[in-house]
mmCIF file of C-alpha atoms in Angstrom:
data_model
loop_
_atom_site.group_PDB
_atom_site.id
_atom_site.type_symbol
_atom_site.label_atom_id
_atom_site.label_comp_id
_atom_site.label_asym_id
_atom_site.label_seq_id
_atom_site.Cartn_x
_atom_site.Cartn_y
_atom_site.Cartn_z
ATOM 1 C CA MET A 1 -24.082 37.664 10.623
ATOM 2 C CA LEU A 2 -22.089 40.889 10.525
ATOM 3 C CA ARG A 3 -19.595 39.627 13.090
ATOM 4 C CA SER A 4 -18.706 36.547 11.038
ATOM 5 C CA ARG A 5 -17.999 38.734 8.015
ATOM 6 C CA ILE A 6 -16.310 41.677 9.696
ATOM 7 C CA ASP A 7 -13.483 41.744 7.124
ATOM 8 C CA ALA A 8 -15.642 41.145 4.058
ATOM 9 C CA THR A 9 -16.054 43.913 1.468
ATOM 10 C CA ARG A 10 -19.443 42.543 0.469
ATOM 11 C CA ILE A 11 -21.915 40.595 2.573
ATOM 12 C CA VAL A 12 -23.770 37.841 0.705
ATOM 13 C CA PRO A 13 -26.350 36.184 2.990
ATOM 14 C CA THR A 14 -26.873 32.460 2.799
ATOM 15 C CA SER A 15 -30.313 30.921 2.232
ATOM 16 C CA LYS A 16 -30.748 30.368 5.981
ATOM 17 C CA GLU A 17 -29.714 33.935 6.763
ATOM 18 C CA ARG A 18 -32.072 35.291 4.089
ATOM 19 C CA ALA A 19 -34.974 33.315 5.544
ATOM 20 C CA GLU A 20 -34.145 34.568 9.049
ATOM 21 C CA LEU A 21 -34.066 38.206 7.863
ATOM 22 C CA VAL A 22 -37.456 37.786 6.183
ATOM 23 C CA ARG A 23 -38.845 36.256 9.395
ATOM 24 C CA LEU A 24 -37.547 39.158 11.461
ATOM 25 C CA GLY A 25 -38.928 41.631 8.928
ATOM 26 C CA GLY A 26 -42.345 40.047 9.292
ATOM 27 C CA LEU A 27 -42.375 41.069 12.953
ATOM 28 C CA VAL A 28 -42.500 44.729 11.844
ATOM 29 C CA GLU A 29 -44.817 44.036 8.893
ATOM 30 C CA HIS A 30 -41.802 44.186 6.527
ATOM 31 C CA ASP A 31 -41.301 47.913 7.134
ATOM 32 C CA ILE A 32 -37.548 47.587 7.479
ATOM 33 C CA ASP A 33 -36.277 50.873 6.023
ATOM 34 C CA ASP A 34 -35.003 52.213 9.348
ATOM 35 C CA VAL A 35 -34.585 48.881 11.131
ATOM 36 C CA MET A 36 -32.607 46.494 8.917
ATOM 37 C CA LEU A 37 -29.381 48.107 7.764
ATOM 38 C CA VAL A 38 -27.651 44.939 6.615
ATOM 39 C CA VAL A 39 -29.704 44.795 3.406
ATOM 40 C CA ARG A 40 -31.160 47.393 1.053
ATOM 41 C CA PRO A 41 -34.968 47.827 1.162
ATOM 42 C CA SER A 42 -35.172 47.177 -2.593
ATOM 43 C CA THR A 43 -33.285 43.897 -2.196
ATOM 44 C CA TYR A 44 -35.500 42.887 0.717
ATOM 45 C CA LYS A 45 -38.661 43.575 -1.357
ATOM 46 C CA THR A 46 -37.219 41.467 -4.176
ATOM 47 C CA TRP A 47 -36.807 38.594 -1.733
ATOM 48 C CA LEU A 48 -40.438 38.927 -0.659
ATOM 49 C CA ARG A 49 -41.741 39.064 -4.221
ATOM 50 C CA LYS A 50 -39.738 36.084 -5.403
ATOM 51 C CA GLY A 51 -40.528 34.150 -2.233
ATOM 52 C CA ARG A 52 -44.286 34.450 -2.886
ATOM 53 C CA HIS A 53 -43.791 32.816 -6.300
ATOM 54 C CA GLY A 54 -41.727 29.922 -4.930
ATOM 55 C CA TYR A 55 -38.428 31.159 -6.338
ATOM 56 C CA VAL A 56 -35.382 29.193 -5.131
ATOM 57 C CA PHE A 57 -32.356 31.403 -4.685
ATOM 58 C CA LYS A 58 -29.162 30.087 -6.223
ATOM 59 C CA LYS A 59 -25.756 30.396 -4.667
ATOM 60 C CA LEU A 60 -23.598 33.134 -6.115
ATOM 61 C CA GLY A 61 -20.268 32.430 -7.773
ATOM 62 C CA ARG A 62 -18.996 29.367 -9.586
ATOM 63 C CA PRO A 63 -20.578 26.001 -8.818
ATOM 64 C CA ALA A 64 -18.613 23.895 -6.361
ATOM 65 C CA THR A 65 -16.343 21.186 -7.736
ATOM 66 C CA PRO A 66 -18.134 17.819 -7.446
ATOM 67 C CA LYS A 67 -16.977 15.680 -4.516
ATOM 68 C CA PHE A 68 -15.995 12.821 -6.818
ATOM 69 C CA VAL A 69 -13.700 15.092 -8.850
ATOM 70 C CA ARG A 70 -12.133 16.405 -5.635
ATOM 71 C CA TYR A 71 -11.596 12.814 -4.519
ATOM 72 C CA LEU A 72 -9.965 11.902 -7.849
ATOM 73 C CA ALA A 73 -7.616 14.891 -7.710
ATOM 74 C CA CYS A 74 -6.494 14.031 -4.160
ATOM 75 C CA MET A 75 -6.154 10.339 -4.983
ATOM 76 C CA MET A 76 -3.969 11.087 -8.026
ATOM 77 C CA ALA A 77 -1.789 13.496 -6.049
ATOM 78 C CA ARG A 78 -1.228 11.037 -3.186
ATOM 79 C CA ALA A 79 -0.448 8.149 -5.530
ATOM 80 C CA ASN A 80 1.873 10.177 -7.775
ATOM 81 C CA LEU A 81 3.924 12.608 -5.711
ATOM 82 C CA ARG A 82 5.970 13.623 -8.754
ATOM 83 C CA TRP A 83 2.900 14.993 -10.528
ATOM 84 C CA GLY A 84 2.121 18.705 -10.484
ATOM 85 C CA SER A 85 -1.343 20.250 -10.677
ATOM 86 C CA ARG A 86 -1.170 20.649 -14.475
ATOM 87 C CA ARG A 87 -0.488 16.940 -14.924
ATOM 88 C CA ILE A 88 -3.455 16.130 -12.695
ATOM 89 C CA VAL A 89 -5.611 18.514 -14.772
ATOM 90 C CA GLY A 90 -4.602 16.603 -17.895
ATOM 91 C CA GLU A 91 -5.462 13.243 -16.352
ATOM 92 C CA LEU A 92 -8.855 14.551 -15.200
ATOM 93 C CA ARG A 93 -9.604 15.904 -18.676
ATOM 94 C CA LYS A 94 -8.847 12.478 -20.122
ATOM 95 C CA LEU A 95 -11.665 11.227 -17.885
ATOM 96 C CA GLY A 96 -14.041 13.940 -19.096
ATOM 97 C CA PHE A 97 -13.735 16.401 -16.202
ATOM 98 C CA ARG A 98 -13.061 20.056 -17.136
ATOM 99 C CA ILE A 99 -11.163 21.712 -14.325
ATOM 100 C CA GLY A 100 -8.391 24.307 -14.063
ATOM 101 C CA SER A 101 -4.969 23.982 -12.464
ATOM 102 C CA THR A 102 -5.771 26.747 -9.950
ATOM 103 C CA THR A 103 -8.820 24.799 -8.787
ATOM 104 C CA VAL A 104 -6.718 21.652 -8.453
ATOM 105 C CA ARG A 105 -4.129 23.514 -6.383
ATOM 106 C CA ASP A 106 -6.889 24.877 -4.132
ATOM 107 C CA ILE A 107 -8.350 21.374 -3.676
ATOM 108 C CA LEU A 108 -4.970 19.882 -2.785
ATOM 109 C CA SER A 109 -4.045 22.775 -0.518
ATOM 110 C CA ALA A 110 -7.274 22.292 1.442
ATOM 111 C CA GLU A 111 -6.191 18.676 2.064
ATOM 112 C CA ASP A 112 -2.589 19.668 2.923
ATOM 113 C CA ILE A 113 -1.252 17.996 -0.219
ATOM 114 C CA PHE A 114 1.541 19.853 -1.994
ATOM 115 C CA PRO A 115 2.824 17.747 -4.910
ATOM 116 C CA GLU A 116 3.746 20.628 -7.203
ATOM 117 C CA PRO A 117 7.509 20.388 -7.896
ATOM 118 C CA THR A 118 9.611 23.510 -8.222
ATOM 119 C CA LYS A 119 10.867 24.020 -11.764
ATOM 120 C CA GLY A 120 14.509 23.198 -12.257
ATOM 121 C CA LYS A 121 14.758 21.325 -8.959
ATOM 122 C CA SER A 122 14.479 17.715 -7.941
ATOM 123 C CA LYS A 123 10.955 16.346 -8.057
ATOM 124 C CA GLY A 124 11.383 14.443 -4.812
ATOM 125 C CA HIS A 125 11.639 10.783 -3.955
ATOM 126 C CA VAL A 126 9.444 8.056 -5.342
ATOM 127 C CA PRO A 127 7.256 6.573 -2.558
ATOM 128 C CA TRP A 128 8.460 3.170 -1.318
ATOM 129 C CA LYS A 129 5.210 1.467 -2.333
ATOM 130 C CA THR A 130 5.496 2.906 -5.847
ATOM 131 C CA PHE A 131 9.114 1.735 -6.092
ATOM 132 C CA LEU A 132 8.120 -1.804 -5.083
ATOM 133 C CA GLU A 133 5.213 -1.984 -7.522
ATOM 134 C CA ALA A 134 7.347 -0.637 -10.378
ATOM 135 C CA ASN A 135 10.205 -3.110 -9.779
ATOM 136 C CA MET A 136 8.428 -6.293 -8.663
ATOM 137 C CA ASP A 137 10.094 -8.505 -11.274
ATOM 138 C CA SER A 138 13.602 -7.373 -10.317
ATOM 139 C CA LEU A 139 13.198 -7.336 -6.525
ATOM 140 C CA VAL A 140 14.174 -10.030 -4.032
ATOM 141 C CA ALA A 141 13.677 -9.619 -0.283
ATOM 142 C CA THR A 142 15.524 -11.564 2.398
ATOM 143 C CA ASP A 143 15.421 -12.014 6.161
ATOM 144 C CA PHE A 144 16.361 -14.387 8.958
ATOM 145 C CA PHE A 145 13.927 -16.398 11.048
ATOM 146 C CA THR A 146 14.411 -18.867 13.872
ATOM 147 C CA LYS A 147 12.872 -22.020 15.305
ATOM 148 C CA LYS A 148 13.480 -23.241 18.860
ATOM 149 C CA VAL A 149 15.142 -26.656 19.025
ATOM 150 C CA HIS A 150 14.814 -28.434 22.378
ATOM 151 C CA LYS A 151 17.538 -30.780 23.590
ATOM 152 C CA LEU A 152 18.373 -32.527 26.851
ATOM 153 C CA TYR A 153 20.828 -29.786 27.781
ATOM 154 C CA GLY A 154 18.740 -26.776 26.763
ATOM 155 C CA SER A 155 16.907 -24.978 23.986
ATOM 156 C CA PHE A 156 18.658 -23.389 21.028
ATOM 157 C CA ASP A 157 17.677 -21.071 18.174
ATOM 158 C CA ALA A 158 17.983 -22.699 14.761
ATOM 159 C CA TYR A 159 18.528 -20.019 12.100
ATOM 160 C CA PHE A 160 17.283 -19.943 8.514
ATOM 161 C CA LEU A 161 17.783 -17.345 5.787
ATOM 162 C CA VAL A 162 14.901 -16.962 3.340
ATOM 163 C CA PHE A 163 14.762 -15.172 -0.025
ATOM 164 C CA ILE A 164 11.499 -14.280 -1.786
ATOM 165 C CA HIS A 165 11.107 -12.927 -5.325
ATOM 166 C CA LEU A 166 8.421 -10.252 -5.119
ATOM 167 C CA GLY A 167 7.156 -10.636 -8.681
ATOM 168 C CA THR A 168 6.485 -14.379 -8.551
ATOM 169 C CA ARG A 169 6.428 -14.892 -4.727
ATOM 170 C CA LYS A 170 8.714 -17.895 -5.193
ATOM 171 C CA VAL A 171 10.908 -18.702 -2.212
ATOM 172 C CA PHE A 172 14.399 -20.048 -1.583
ATOM 173 C CA CYS A 173 15.355 -21.044 1.961
ATOM 174 C CA SER A 174 18.752 -21.908 3.369
ATOM 175 C CA PRO A 175 19.548 -25.035 5.392
ATOM 176 C CA VAL A 176 19.563 -24.708 9.166
ATOM 177 C CA THR A 177 22.424 -23.476 11.341
ATOM 178 C CA TYR A 178 22.995 -22.638 14.989
ATOM 179 C CA ASN A 179 25.786 -20.214 14.118
ATOM 180 C CA PRO A 180 24.888 -17.727 11.344
ATOM 181 C CA ASN A 181 28.381 -16.235 11.146
ATOM 182 C CA GLU A 182 29.922 -14.287 8.290
ATOM 183 C CA GLU A 183 31.122 -17.380 6.405
ATOM 184 C CA TRP A 184 27.759 -19.127 6.626
ATOM 185 C CA VAL A 185 25.772 -16.050 5.570
ATOM 186 C CA THR A 186 28.077 -15.417 2.598
ATOM 187 C CA GLN A 187 27.800 -19.063 1.530
ATOM 188 C CA GLN A 188 24.001 -18.834 1.605
ATOM 189 C CA ALA A 189 24.269 -15.773 -0.633
ATOM 190 C CA ARG A 190 26.249 -17.887 -3.130
ATOM 191 C CA ASN A 191 23.625 -20.630 -2.964
ATOM 192 C CA ALA A 192 20.791 -18.140 -3.384
ATOM 193 C CA ALA A 193 22.505 -16.511 -6.382
ATOM 194 C CA MET A 194 21.942 -19.689 -8.413
ATOM 195 C CA TRP A 195 18.256 -19.889 -7.487
ATOM 196 C CA PRO A 196 16.922 -16.946 -9.611
ATOM 197 C CA GLU A 197 18.247 -18.568 -12.773
ATOM 198 C CA ASP A 198 16.507 -21.828 -11.880
ATOM 199 C CA VAL A 199 13.132 -20.079 -11.531
ATOM 200 C CA GLY A 200 13.654 -17.752 -14.512
ATOM 201 C CA VAL A 201 14.097 -14.371 -12.816
ATOM 202 C CA ARG A 202 16.899 -11.781 -12.856
ATOM 203 C CA PRO A 203 16.981 -9.666 -9.698
ATOM 204 C CA LYS A 204 18.516 -6.192 -9.648
ATOM 205 C CA PHE A 205 17.725 -5.265 -6.047
ATOM 206 C CA LEU A 206 17.930 -7.155 -2.754
ATOM 207 C CA ILE A 207 15.976 -5.747 0.203
ATOM 208 C CA HIS A 208 17.073 -6.576 3.735
ATOM 209 C CA ASP A 209 16.897 -4.995 7.176
ATOM 210 C CA ARG A 210 19.802 -3.670 9.237
ATOM 211 C CA ASP A 211 20.525 -6.928 11.055
ATOM 212 C CA THR A 212 24.288 -7.075 11.640
ATOM 213 C CA LYS A 213 24.308 -10.631 10.283
ATOM 214 C CA PHE A 214 24.005 -9.066 6.822
ATOM 215 C CA CYS A 215 27.740 -8.439 6.831
ATOM 216 C CA ALA A 216 29.978 -6.516 4.441
ATOM 217 C CA LYS A 217 31.009 -9.713 2.604
ATOM 218 C CA PHE A 218 27.338 -10.519 2.025
ATOM 219 C CA ARG A 219 26.715 -7.130 0.412
ATOM 220 C CA GLU A 220 29.976 -7.231 -1.545
ATOM 221 C CA PHE A 221 29.024 -10.599 -3.006
ATOM 222 C CA TRP A 222 25.723 -9.252 -4.313
ATOM 223 C CA LYS A 223 27.450 -6.151 -5.653
ATOM 224 C CA ASP A 224 29.722 -8.421 -7.712
ATOM 225 C CA GLU A 225 26.551 -10.113 -8.993
ATOM 226 C CA ASN A 226 25.229 -6.692 -10.156
ATOM 227 C CA VAL A 227 22.516 -6.792 -7.498
ATOM 228 C CA ARG A 228 22.109 -3.668 -5.390
ATOM 229 C CA CYS A 229 21.427 -4.212 -1.686
ATOM 230 C CA ILE A 230 18.804 -1.868 -0.220
ATOM 231 C CA ARG A 231 18.695 -1.645 3.562
ATOM 232 C CA THR A 232 15.344 -0.751 5.081
ATOM 233 C CA PRO A 233 15.038 2.140 7.580
ATOM 234 C CA TYR A 234 15.391 1.571 11.314
ATOM 235 C CA LYS A 235 12.310 0.158 13.058
ATOM 236 C CA ALA A 236 10.375 -0.123 9.784
ATOM 237 C CA PRO A 237 9.294 -3.784 9.404
ATOM 238 C CA LYS A 238 6.646 -2.809 6.850
ATOM 239 C CA ALA A 239 9.414 -1.751 4.472
ATOM 240 C CA ASN A 240 10.191 -5.458 4.065
ATOM 241 C CA ALA A 241 6.578 -6.564 4.353
ATOM 242 C CA TYR A 242 6.633 -9.358 1.763
ATOM 243 C CA VAL A 243 9.237 -11.473 3.502
ATOM 244 C CA GLU A 244 7.859 -10.531 6.944
ATOM 245 C CA ASN A 245 4.418 -11.766 5.868
ATOM 246 C CA TRP A 246 5.908 -14.979 4.511
ATOM 247 C CA VAL A 247 7.725 -15.721 7.763
ATOM 248 C CA GLY A 248 4.574 -14.848 9.704
ATOM 249 C CA GLY A 249 2.533 -17.285 7.613
ATOM 250 C CA LEU A 250 5.111 -20.047 8.060
ATOM 251 C CA LYS A 251 5.051 -19.637 11.838
ATOM 252 C CA LYS A 252 1.279 -19.268 12.125
ATOM 253 C CA GLU A 253 0.400 -22.227 9.907
ATOM 254 C CA CYS A 254 3.308 -24.526 10.663
ATOM 255 C CA LEU A 255 6.203 -23.822 13.046
ATOM 256 C CA ASN A 256 4.073 -22.704 16.001
ATOM 257 C CA HIS A 257 2.408 -26.136 16.034
ATOM 258 C CA ILE A 258 5.525 -28.306 15.939
ATOM 259 C CA ALA A 259 8.106 -28.983 18.654
ATOM 260 C CA CYS A 260 11.544 -29.664 17.170
ATOM 261 C CA PHE A 261 14.160 -31.744 18.977
ATOM 262 C CA SER A 262 16.993 -31.632 16.442
ATOM 263 C CA SER A 263 18.305 -29.363 13.715
ATOM 264 C CA ALA A 264 17.592 -32.097 11.163
ATOM 265 C CA GLN A 265 13.923 -32.125 12.179
ATOM 266 C CA ALA A 266 13.684 -28.323 11.964
ATOM 267 C CA ASP A 267 15.337 -28.419 8.539
ATOM 268 C CA TYR A 268 12.931 -31.111 7.315
ATOM 269 C CA VAL A 269 9.876 -29.176 8.526
ATOM 270 C CA VAL A 270 10.941 -25.955 6.810
ATOM 271 C CA ARG A 271 11.955 -27.706 3.565
ATOM 272 C CA THR A 272 8.595 -29.496 3.464
ATOM 273 C CA TRP A 273 6.730 -26.238 3.963
ATOM 274 C CA VAL A 274 8.777 -24.403 1.300
ATOM 275 C CA SER A 275 8.159 -27.215 -1.187
ATOM 276 C CA HIS A 276 4.414 -27.052 -0.479
ATOM 277 C CA TYR A 277 4.484 -23.253 -0.789
ATOM 278 C CA ASN A 278 6.311 -23.225 -4.134
ATOM 279 C CA GLU A 279 4.620 -26.193 -5.793
ATOM 280 C CA SER A 280 1.133 -26.861 -4.427
ATOM 281 C CA ARG A 281 -0.281 -23.963 -2.409
ATOM 282 C CA PRO A 282 -2.739 -21.565 -4.114
ATOM 283 C CA HIS A 283 -1.822 -17.916 -3.455
ATOM 284 C CA GLN A 284 -4.600 -15.384 -2.978
ATOM 285 C CA SER A 285 -2.352 -12.415 -3.782
ATOM 286 C CA MET A 286 -1.514 -14.033 -7.144
ATOM 287 C CA GLY A 287 -5.097 -14.752 -8.178
ATOM 288 C CA ASN A 288 -5.360 -18.043 -6.250
ATOM 289 C CA VAL A 289 -2.987 -19.842 -8.600
ATOM 290 C CA VAL A 290 -0.167 -22.266 -7.820
ATOM 291 C CA LEU A 291 3.321 -20.777 -8.233
ATOM 292 C CA ASP A 292 4.684 -23.807 -10.100
ATOM 293 C CA ALA A 293 4.685 -22.811 -13.787
ATOM 294 C CA ASP A 294 4.278 -26.463 -14.840
ATOM 295 C CA PHE A 295 1.138 -26.967 -12.756
ATOM 296 C CA ALA A 296 -2.042 -27.566 -14.761
ATOM 297 C CA PRO A 297 -5.465 -28.104 -13.122
ATOM 298 C CA GLN A 298 -6.875 -31.579 -13.727
ATOM 299 C CA THR A 299 -10.555 -32.178 -14.428
ATOM 300 C CA LYS A 300 -10.559 -35.977 -14.579
ATOM 301 C CA GLY A 301 -9.715 -38.652 -12.034
ATOM 302 C CA ASN A 302 -10.696 -39.368 -8.461
ATOM 303 C CA ILE A 303 -9.981 -36.643 -5.905
ATOM 304 C CA ARG A 304 -7.420 -37.669 -3.317
ATOM 305 C CA THR A 305 -5.907 -36.062 -0.213
ATOM 306 C CA ARG A 306 -2.213 -35.816 0.607
ATOM 307 C CA LYS A 307 -1.238 -34.875 4.162
ATOM 308 C CA LYS A 308 2.195 -33.750 5.311
ATOM 309 C CA LEU A 309 3.747 -32.843 8.661
ATOM 310 C CA GLY A 310 1.164 -34.810 10.596
ATOM 311 C CA GLY A 311 -1.765 -33.114 8.872
ATOM 312 C CA LEU A 312 -0.610 -29.485 9.177
ATOM 313 C CA ILE A 313 -0.384 -29.426 5.378
ATOM 314 C CA THR A 314 -3.278 -30.787 3.335
ATOM 315 C CA GLU A 315 -3.111 -30.992 -0.462
ATOM 316 C CA TYR A 316 -5.903 -32.093 -2.791
ATOM 317 C CA TYR A 317 -5.180 -33.622 -6.180
ATOM 318 C CA ARG A 318 -6.729 -35.848 -8.819
ATOM 319 C CA GLU A 319 -5.505 -39.388 -9.184
ATOM 320 C CA ALA A 320 -4.180 -40.130 -12.653
ATOM 321 C CA ALA A 321 -6.728 -42.061 -14.656
#
């Protein structure tokens, strides 16, 4: 007990240590004046007297901050890196928790969280997730994907360029090409620039990776359209997760199950899937609703099934009465 507190100016025994000292004192019939130097005899006798009456010793000092309040403070700090401890104190008080800024700093320091900005200096960068959530309605993400096309003289990669509006999840996809050169990519940018107006959105940012096919002309075109291109970091696919997930879903649910033998077939398959995605498919991330703004659930009429792409796509609808 002494060894663990060698630098302490005052030794305060815990409940377990107090019980152990009383047990050891009982071995000498509690005559500890010359034996137990870690505690005063008067204090020891007080322990005995209170122990006989079932007294429960309380911990000294301020009560510990409840675990839930500690969790809230850490959660707020991680989700809002621009907040200092005083801001977190204010938010906690709004929720009915009285706590000081020093306590908040101690809690965050124990978890290696240091959100407190230095006065007069930059308050740091907004986390990528926060940026996405704050700008959903003005963000479009884009990426390339391919589908193997098999011919008599070999297999070739058919390229597509897809754009997805993060706020509505609506998608625009280019026609197919075997040669995604600078001219083709720039032309698809022109085609895609007309799409936001058709679906009622006005993008301000375009997210894409560092693929060299996103050429200077491509970025210059969007700059002229007052859309800022944001390139994701190297080897960071999660930074463009929305379009990556869309491409992954297309391949998992459709392309991986179809063998294409011409570019026209590949184009038809992708166009059919995009049409289904935009007009008929319920989306779990959007509350299981259909993206088409004109869609209205029907409650009358016989239920029918519509199959596309050989049954890979199944749509249910009510037959008009």
